PDB file of C-alpha atoms in Angstrom:
ATOM      1  CA  MET H 144      95.593 -88.163 -57.575  1.00 68.00           C
ATOM      2  CA  LEU H 145      92.581 -86.351 -58.723  1.00 78.00           C
ATOM      3  CA  LEU H 146      89.457 -87.973 -60.263  1.00 81.00           C
ATOM      4  CA  ILE H 147      86.446 -86.105 -61.225  1.00 80.00           C
ATOM      5  CA  ASP H 148      83.385 -86.890 -59.158  1.00 71.00           C
ATOM      6  CA  ALA H 149      81.355 -88.212 -61.353  1.00 66.00           C
ATOM      7  CA  GLN H 150      79.307 -90.977 -62.764  1.00 78.00           C
ATOM      8  CA  PRO H 151      81.034 -92.274 -66.039  1.00 86.00           C
ATOM      9  CA  TYR H 152      78.756 -93.361 -69.017  1.00 89.00           C
ATOM     10  CA  VAL H 153      80.095 -96.566 -70.814  1.00 88.00           C
ATOM     11  CA  GLY H 154      78.453 -96.794 -74.600  1.00 89.00           C
ATOM     12  CA  HIS H 155      78.931 -98.146 -77.335  1.00 89.00           C
ATOM     13  CA  HIS H 156      80.786 -95.482 -80.039  1.00 89.00           C
ATOM     14  CA  CYS H 157      83.239 -93.438 -79.051  1.00 90.00           C
ATOM     15  CA  GLU H 158      82.545 -90.299 -79.911  1.00 93.00           C
ATOM     16  CA  SER H 159      79.198 -90.447 -78.857  1.00 94.00           C
ATOM     17  CA  THR H 160      80.168 -92.017 -75.634  1.00 93.00           C
ATOM     18  CA  SER H 161      82.692 -89.139 -75.455  1.00 93.00           C
ATOM     19  CA  LEU H 162      80.532 -86.116 -75.962  1.00 95.00           C
ATOM     20  CA  VAL H 163      77.496 -87.838 -73.392  1.00 95.00           C
ATOM     21  CA  ASN H 164      80.210 -87.908 -70.616  1.00 93.00           C
ATOM     22  CA  LEU H 165      81.327 -84.622 -71.354  1.00 92.00           C
ATOM     23  CA  LEU H 166      77.496 -82.894 -71.660  1.00 94.00           C
ATOM     24  CA  ARG H 167      76.466 -84.558 -68.810  1.00 92.00           C
ATOM     25  CA  GLN H 168      78.890 -82.332 -66.497  1.00 89.00           C
ATOM     26  CA  ARG H 169      77.540 -79.427 -67.644  1.00 88.00           C
ATOM     27  CA  GLU H 170      74.228 -80.807 -66.913  1.00 91.00           C
ATOM     28  CA  ILE H 171      73.076 -81.257 -69.937  1.00 93.00           C
ATOM     29  CA  ASP H 172      71.312 -85.104 -69.837  1.00 94.00           C
ATOM     30  CA  LEU H 173      71.115 -86.550 -72.848  1.00 96.00           C
ATOM     31  CA  SER H 174      71.040 -90.390 -74.592  1.00 97.00           C
ATOM     32  CA  GLU H 175      73.806 -91.794 -76.544  1.00 96.00           C
ATOM     33  CA  PRO H 176      70.995 -91.983 -79.511  1.00 96.00           C
ATOM     34  CA  LEU H 177      69.808 -88.800 -78.678  1.00 96.00           C
ATOM     35  CA  VAL H 178      73.800 -87.453 -78.951  1.00 96.00           C
ATOM     36  CA  PHE H 179      73.736 -89.272 -82.323  1.00 94.00           C
ATOM     37  CA  GLY H 180      70.610 -87.834 -83.618  1.00 94.00           C
ATOM     38  CA  LEU H 181      71.239 -84.455 -82.887  1.00 94.00           C
ATOM     39  CA  GLY H 182      74.472 -84.306 -84.181  1.00 94.00           C
ATOM     40  CA  SER H 183      73.484 -85.930 -87.473  1.00 94.00           C
ATOM     41  CA  GLY H 184      75.788 -89.309 -86.713  1.00 92.00           C
ATOM     42  CA  LEU H 185      73.922 -91.446 -89.605  1.00 91.00           C
ATOM     43  CA  SER H 186      76.151 -92.156 -92.827  1.00 91.00           C
ATOM     44  CA  PHE H 187      78.175 -95.105 -94.517  1.00 88.00           C
ATOM     45  CA  THR H 188      81.713 -95.172 -95.386  1.00 83.00           C
ATOM     46  CA  TYR H 189      83.419 -97.784 -97.667  1.00 87.00           C
ATOM     47  CA  TRP H 190      86.985 -97.209 -97.622  1.00 83.00           C
ATOM     48  CA  ARG H 191      89.723 -99.695 -99.251  1.00 88.00           C
ATOM     49  CA  THR H 192      93.865 -99.639 -99.370  1.00 87.00           C
ATOM     50  CA  LYS H 193      96.274-102.215-100.350  1.00 88.00           C
ATOM     51  CA  GLN H 194      97.434-102.032 -96.856  1.00 84.00           C
ATOM     52  CA  MET H 195      94.335-102.950 -94.946  1.00 81.00           C
ATOM     53  CA  PRO H 196      93.627-106.624 -94.894  1.00 86.00           C
ATOM     54  CA  ALA H 197      89.871-106.099 -95.565  1.00 88.00           C
ATOM     55  CA  PRO H 198      88.052-103.192 -96.190  1.00 89.00           C
ATOM     56  CA  PHE H 199      86.523-100.316 -93.913  1.00 81.00           C
ATOM     57  CA  LEU H 200      82.581-100.079 -93.740  1.00 85.00           C
ATOM     58  CA  GLY H 201      81.464 -97.816 -90.759  1.00 81.00           C
ATOM     59  CA  GLY H 202      77.946 -96.229 -90.332  1.00 84.00           C
ATOM     60  CA  ARG H 203      78.633 -93.479 -88.724  1.00 84.00           C
ATOM     61  CA  ILE H 204      79.739 -89.363 -90.372  1.00 89.00           C
ATOM     62  CA  LYS H 205      83.734 -88.832 -90.398  1.00 87.00           C
ATOM     63  CA  PRO H 206      85.294 -88.409 -86.989  1.00 87.00           C
ATOM     64  CA  ASP H 207      85.212 -84.894 -85.254  1.00 91.00           C
ATOM     65  CA  ARG H 208      81.882 -84.132 -86.729  1.00 93.00           C
ATOM     66  CA  LEU H 209      79.646 -85.781 -84.256  1.00 95.00           C
ATOM     67  CA  THR H 210      81.511 -82.884 -82.083  1.00 94.00           C
ATOM     68  CA  ALA H 211      81.627 -80.474 -83.658  1.00 93.00           C
ATOM     69  CA  ASN H 212      77.237 -81.036 -84.797  1.00 95.00           C
ATOM     70  CA  ILE H 213      76.131 -81.404 -81.172  1.00 95.00           C
ATOM     71  CA  THR H 214      78.036 -78.516 -80.079  1.00 93.00           C
ATOM     72  CA  ALA H 215      76.399 -76.341 -82.856  1.00 93.00           C
ATOM     73  CA  SER H 216      72.893 -77.662 -82.680  1.00 93.00           C
ATOM     74  CA  LEU H 217      72.733 -76.970 -78.532  1.00 93.00           C
ATOM     75  CA  GLY H 218      74.573 -73.729 -78.703  1.00 92.00           C
ATOM     76  CA  LEU H 219      77.688 -75.015 -77.270  1.00 91.00           C
ATOM     77  CA  ARG H 220      81.610 -73.681 -76.920  1.00 87.00           C
ATOM     78  CA  LEU H 221      84.052 -76.166 -77.970  1.00 87.00           C
ATOM     79  CA  THR H 222      87.508 -75.990 -76.943  1.00 86.00           C
ATOM     80  CA  VAL H 223      90.014 -77.394 -78.939  1.00 87.00           C
ATOM     81  CA  ARG H 224      93.950 -78.074 -78.530  1.00 85.00           C
ATOM     82  CA  GLU H 225      95.940 -80.344 -80.961  1.00 83.00           C
ATOM     83  CA  THR H 226      99.531 -80.676 -80.816  1.00 81.00           C
ATOM     84  CA  SER H 227     102.051 -83.336 -82.303  1.00 79.00           C
ATOM     85  CA  SER H 228     103.852 -82.541 -78.686  1.00 82.00           C
ATOM     86  CA  ASP H 229     103.714 -84.970 -75.914  1.00 81.00           C
ATOM     87  CA  LYS H 230     105.058 -82.221 -73.214  1.00 86.00           C
ATOM     88  CA  TRP H 231     102.583 -79.345 -74.400  1.00 87.00           C
ATOM     89  CA  ALA H 232      99.128 -82.191 -74.676  1.00 85.00           C
ATOM     90  CA  ARG H 233      99.825 -83.429 -70.933  1.00 87.00           C
ATOM     91  CA  GLU H 234     100.292 -79.927 -69.664  1.00 89.00           C
ATOM     92  CA  GLN H 235      96.938 -78.870 -71.342  1.00 89.00           C
ATOM     93  CA  LEU H 236      94.890 -82.030 -70.291  1.00 90.00           C
ATOM     94  CA  LEU H 237      95.970 -82.110 -66.418  1.00 92.00           C
ATOM     95  CA  GLN H 238      95.790 -78.371 -66.614  1.00 91.00           C
ATOM     96  CA  GLU H 239      91.798 -79.402 -67.430  1.00 91.00           C
ATOM     97  CA  LEU H 240      91.679 -82.109 -65.237  1.00 92.00           C
ATOM     98  CA  ASP H 241      92.773 -79.579 -61.998  1.00 93.00           C
ATOM     99  CA  SER H 242      90.089 -77.190 -62.416  1.00 92.00           C
ATOM    100  CA  GLY H 243      87.344 -79.874 -62.058  1.00 91.00           C
ATOM    101  CA  THR H 244      86.395 -80.802 -66.386  1.00 90.00           C
ATOM    102  CA  VAL H 245      86.449 -83.326 -68.077  1.00 91.00           C
ATOM    103  CA  VAL H 246      88.534 -83.704 -71.107  1.00 91.00           C
ATOM    104  CA  GLY H 247      87.941 -85.811 -74.595  1.00 91.00           C
ATOM    105  CA  LEU H 248      91.112 -86.675 -75.964  1.00 90.00           C
ATOM    106  CA  LYS H 249      91.115 -88.229 -79.357  1.00 88.00           C
ATOM    107  CA  LEU H 250      93.933 -90.623 -79.563  1.00 83.00           C
ATOM    108  CA  ASP H 251      95.673 -93.849 -81.444  1.00 81.00           C
ATOM    109  CA  ARG H 252      93.466 -96.974 -80.218  1.00 77.00           C
ATOM    110  CA  HIS H 253      97.264 -98.646 -80.855  1.00 73.00           C
ATOM    111  CA  HIS H 254      98.551 -96.609 -78.017  1.00 73.00           C
ATOM    112  CA  LEU H 255      96.092 -97.616 -75.488  1.00 76.00           C
ATOM    113  CA  ASP H 256      98.065-100.542 -73.242  1.00 72.00           C
ATOM    114  CA  TYR H 257      94.323-102.270 -72.780  1.00 69.00           C
ATOM    115  CA  SER H 258      93.581-102.359 -76.326  1.00 68.00           C
ATOM    116  CA  THR H 259      94.395-105.747 -78.679  1.00 68.00           C
ATOM    117  CA  ASP H 260      94.008-103.941 -81.865  1.00 65.00           C
ATOM    118  CA  GLU H 261      97.294-104.981 -83.661  1.00 68.00           C
ATOM    119  CA  TYR H 262      96.074-101.517 -85.961  1.00 67.00           C
ATOM    120  CA  ARG H 263      96.075 -98.166 -85.972  1.00 72.00           C
ATOM    121  CA  PHE H 264      93.497 -95.787 -85.197  1.00 70.00           C
ATOM    122  CA  ALA H 265      93.969 -92.427 -85.001  1.00 74.00           C
ATOM    123  CA  ALA H 266      90.557 -91.240 -84.439  1.00 80.00           C
ATOM    124  CA  HIS H 267      89.386 -92.701 -81.148  1.00 86.00           C
ATOM    125  CA  TYR H 268      88.004 -90.893 -78.818  1.00 90.00           C
ATOM    126  CA  VAL H 269      87.413 -91.459 -74.560  1.00 89.00           C
ATOM    127  CA  ALA H 270      86.884 -88.914 -71.702  1.00 90.00           C
ATOM    128  CA  CYS H 271      89.517 -88.021 -69.366  1.00 90.00           C
ATOM    129  CA  VAL H 272      87.861 -88.397 -66.030  1.00 90.00           C
ATOM    130  CA  GLY H 273      91.430 -87.927 -63.701  1.00 89.00           C
ATOM    131  CA  TYR H 274      94.928 -88.893 -63.257  1.00 89.00           C
ATOM    132  CA  GLU H 275      97.286 -90.046 -60.669  1.00 87.00           C
ATOM    133  CA  ASP H 276     101.145 -89.438 -61.913  1.00 85.00           C
ATOM    134  CA  ASP H 277     101.340 -91.063 -64.861  1.00 82.00           C
ATOM    135  CA  ARG H 278      98.183 -93.056 -65.205  1.00 85.00           C
ATOM    136  CA  PHE H 279      95.019 -91.295 -66.517  1.00 87.00           C
ATOM    137  CA  ALA H 280      91.402 -92.924 -65.566  1.00 86.00           C
ATOM    138  CA  LEU H 281      89.579 -93.017 -69.475  1.00 87.00           C
ATOM    139  CA  VAL H 282      85.655 -94.017 -69.643  1.00 88.00           C
ATOM    140  CA  GLU H 283      85.640 -96.326 -72.166  1.00 85.00           C
ATOM    141  CA  THR H 284      83.432 -97.972 -74.821  1.00 85.00           C
ATOM    142  CA  ARG H 285      81.480-101.611 -73.879  1.00 76.00           C
ATOM    143  CA  PRO H 286      83.122-102.862 -77.070  1.00 68.00           C
ATOM    144  CA  LEU H 287      86.745-102.698 -75.361  1.00 64.00           C
ATOM    145  CA  GLY H 288      85.017-104.819 -73.172  1.00 50.00           C
ATOM    146  CA  LEU H 289      84.827-102.231 -69.862  1.00 51.00           C
ATOM    147  CA  GLY H 290      82.732-102.356 -66.779  1.00 51.00           C
ATOM    148  CA  ASN H 291      81.098 -99.196 -65.391  1.00 52.00           C
ATOM    149  CA  GLY H 292      84.104 -97.028 -63.849  1.00 54.00           C
ATOM    150  CA  PRO H 293      86.930 -95.283 -65.994  1.00 60.00           C
ATOM    151  CA  ARG H 294      90.111 -97.239 -66.744  1.00 62.00           C
ATOM    152  CA  TRP H 295      93.739 -96.346 -66.088  1.00 62.00           C
ATOM    153  CA  GLN H 296      95.461 -95.792 -68.729  1.00 63.00           C
ATOM    154  CA  ASP H 297      99.670 -95.501 -68.416  1.00 58.00           C
ATOM    155  CA  SER H 298     101.112 -92.107 -70.544  1.00 56.00           C
ATOM    156  CA  SER H 299     103.742 -94.308 -71.447  1.00 50.00           C
ATOM    157  CA  ALA H 300     102.101 -97.356 -72.629  1.00 47.00           C
ATOM    158  CA  ARG H 301     102.730 -98.780 -76.111  1.00 42.00           C
ATOM    159  CA  ARG H 302     105.521 -96.096 -77.383  1.00 40.00           C
ATOM    160  CA  GLU H 303     106.893 -96.313 -80.769  1.00 42.00           C
ATOM    161  CA  PRO H 304     109.396 -93.976 -82.482  1.00 35.00           C
ATOM    162  CA  PRO H 305     108.087 -91.243 -84.278  1.00 34.00           C
ATOM    163  CA  ARG H 306     106.933 -92.910 -87.514  1.00 33.00           C
ATOM    164  CA  THR H 307     107.824 -91.193 -90.841  1.00 29.00           C
ATOM    165  CA  GLU H 308     104.247 -91.033 -92.609  1.00 32.00           C
ATOM    166  CA  PRO H 309     101.416 -88.446 -91.535  1.00 31.00           C
ATOM    167  CA  PRO H 310      99.071 -89.886 -89.292  1.00 34.00           C
ATOM    168  CA  SER H 311      96.014 -90.309 -90.261  1.00 36.00           C
ATOM    169  CA  SER H 312      94.624 -88.100 -87.528  1.00 39.00           C
ATOM    170  CA  THR H 313      95.658 -85.530 -85.202  1.00 45.00           C
ATOM    171  CA  PRO H 314      95.671 -85.691 -81.251  1.00 48.00           C
ATOM    172  CA  ARG H 315      93.705 -83.752 -79.879  1.00 52.00           C
ATOM    173  CA  ASN H 316      92.450 -82.546 -76.387  1.00 53.00           C
ATOM    174  CA  TRP H 317      88.925 -80.904 -76.616  1.00 53.00           C
ATOM    175  CA  CYS H 318      86.099 -79.663 -73.761  1.00 52.00           C
ATOM    176  CA  MET H 319      83.286 -78.316 -73.578  1.00 51.00           C
ATOM    177  CA  ASN H 320      82.118 -74.736 -72.179  1.00 47.00           C
ATOM    178  CA  SER H 321      79.051 -73.744 -70.336  1.00 40.00           C
ATOM    179  CA  TRP H 322      78.824 -70.876 -71.880  1.00 38.00           C
ATOM    180  CA  ARG H 323      76.017 -70.951 -74.255  1.00 39.00           C
ATOM    181  CA  ARG H 324      75.359 -68.826 -77.679  1.00 39.00           C
ATOM    182  CA  SER H 325      73.403 -66.270 -77.556  1.00 36.00           C
ATOM    183  CA  THR H 326      70.539 -66.460 -80.125  1.00 41.00           C
ATOM    184  CA  ALA H 327      69.997 -62.962 -80.785  1.00 39.00           C
TER     185      ALA H 327
END
């Protein structure tokens, strides 16, 4: 069992919660509201399709933009790996965790064994802080009813056959490096 020694931050929004946890590992202690502000997170989205029972209203920028903006604002390097291969994603995740790095994951919330969502949402962010066999310790947000510790997720939970239509977002693993860009 590997569990990275960290005090996880459980916030209110998935992408900013993940960012707070990744930044803290690099000894950058920012509040979730500050991460949201420095990442220029405020926006407005109205999205309606025939497949949706009700329109989606959002007050944040598009997925991945908050992460890109905050790393640019702070002069940090962000390592991003995207794949549709479960095997490759797992190998890369284990490699990062074994090196002691907290990893941000972007995934489909529908596949989480603790999610009660019946709809697909392929732009959900969590911070992965450890693993044991086929289970991973994820830091989640308060809206999913979690406390102050990591939530364990079975890697084979709620798997479905591949879909014929493309996903709304590519699964991604990402981690922050402590290296800062030169200002010269």
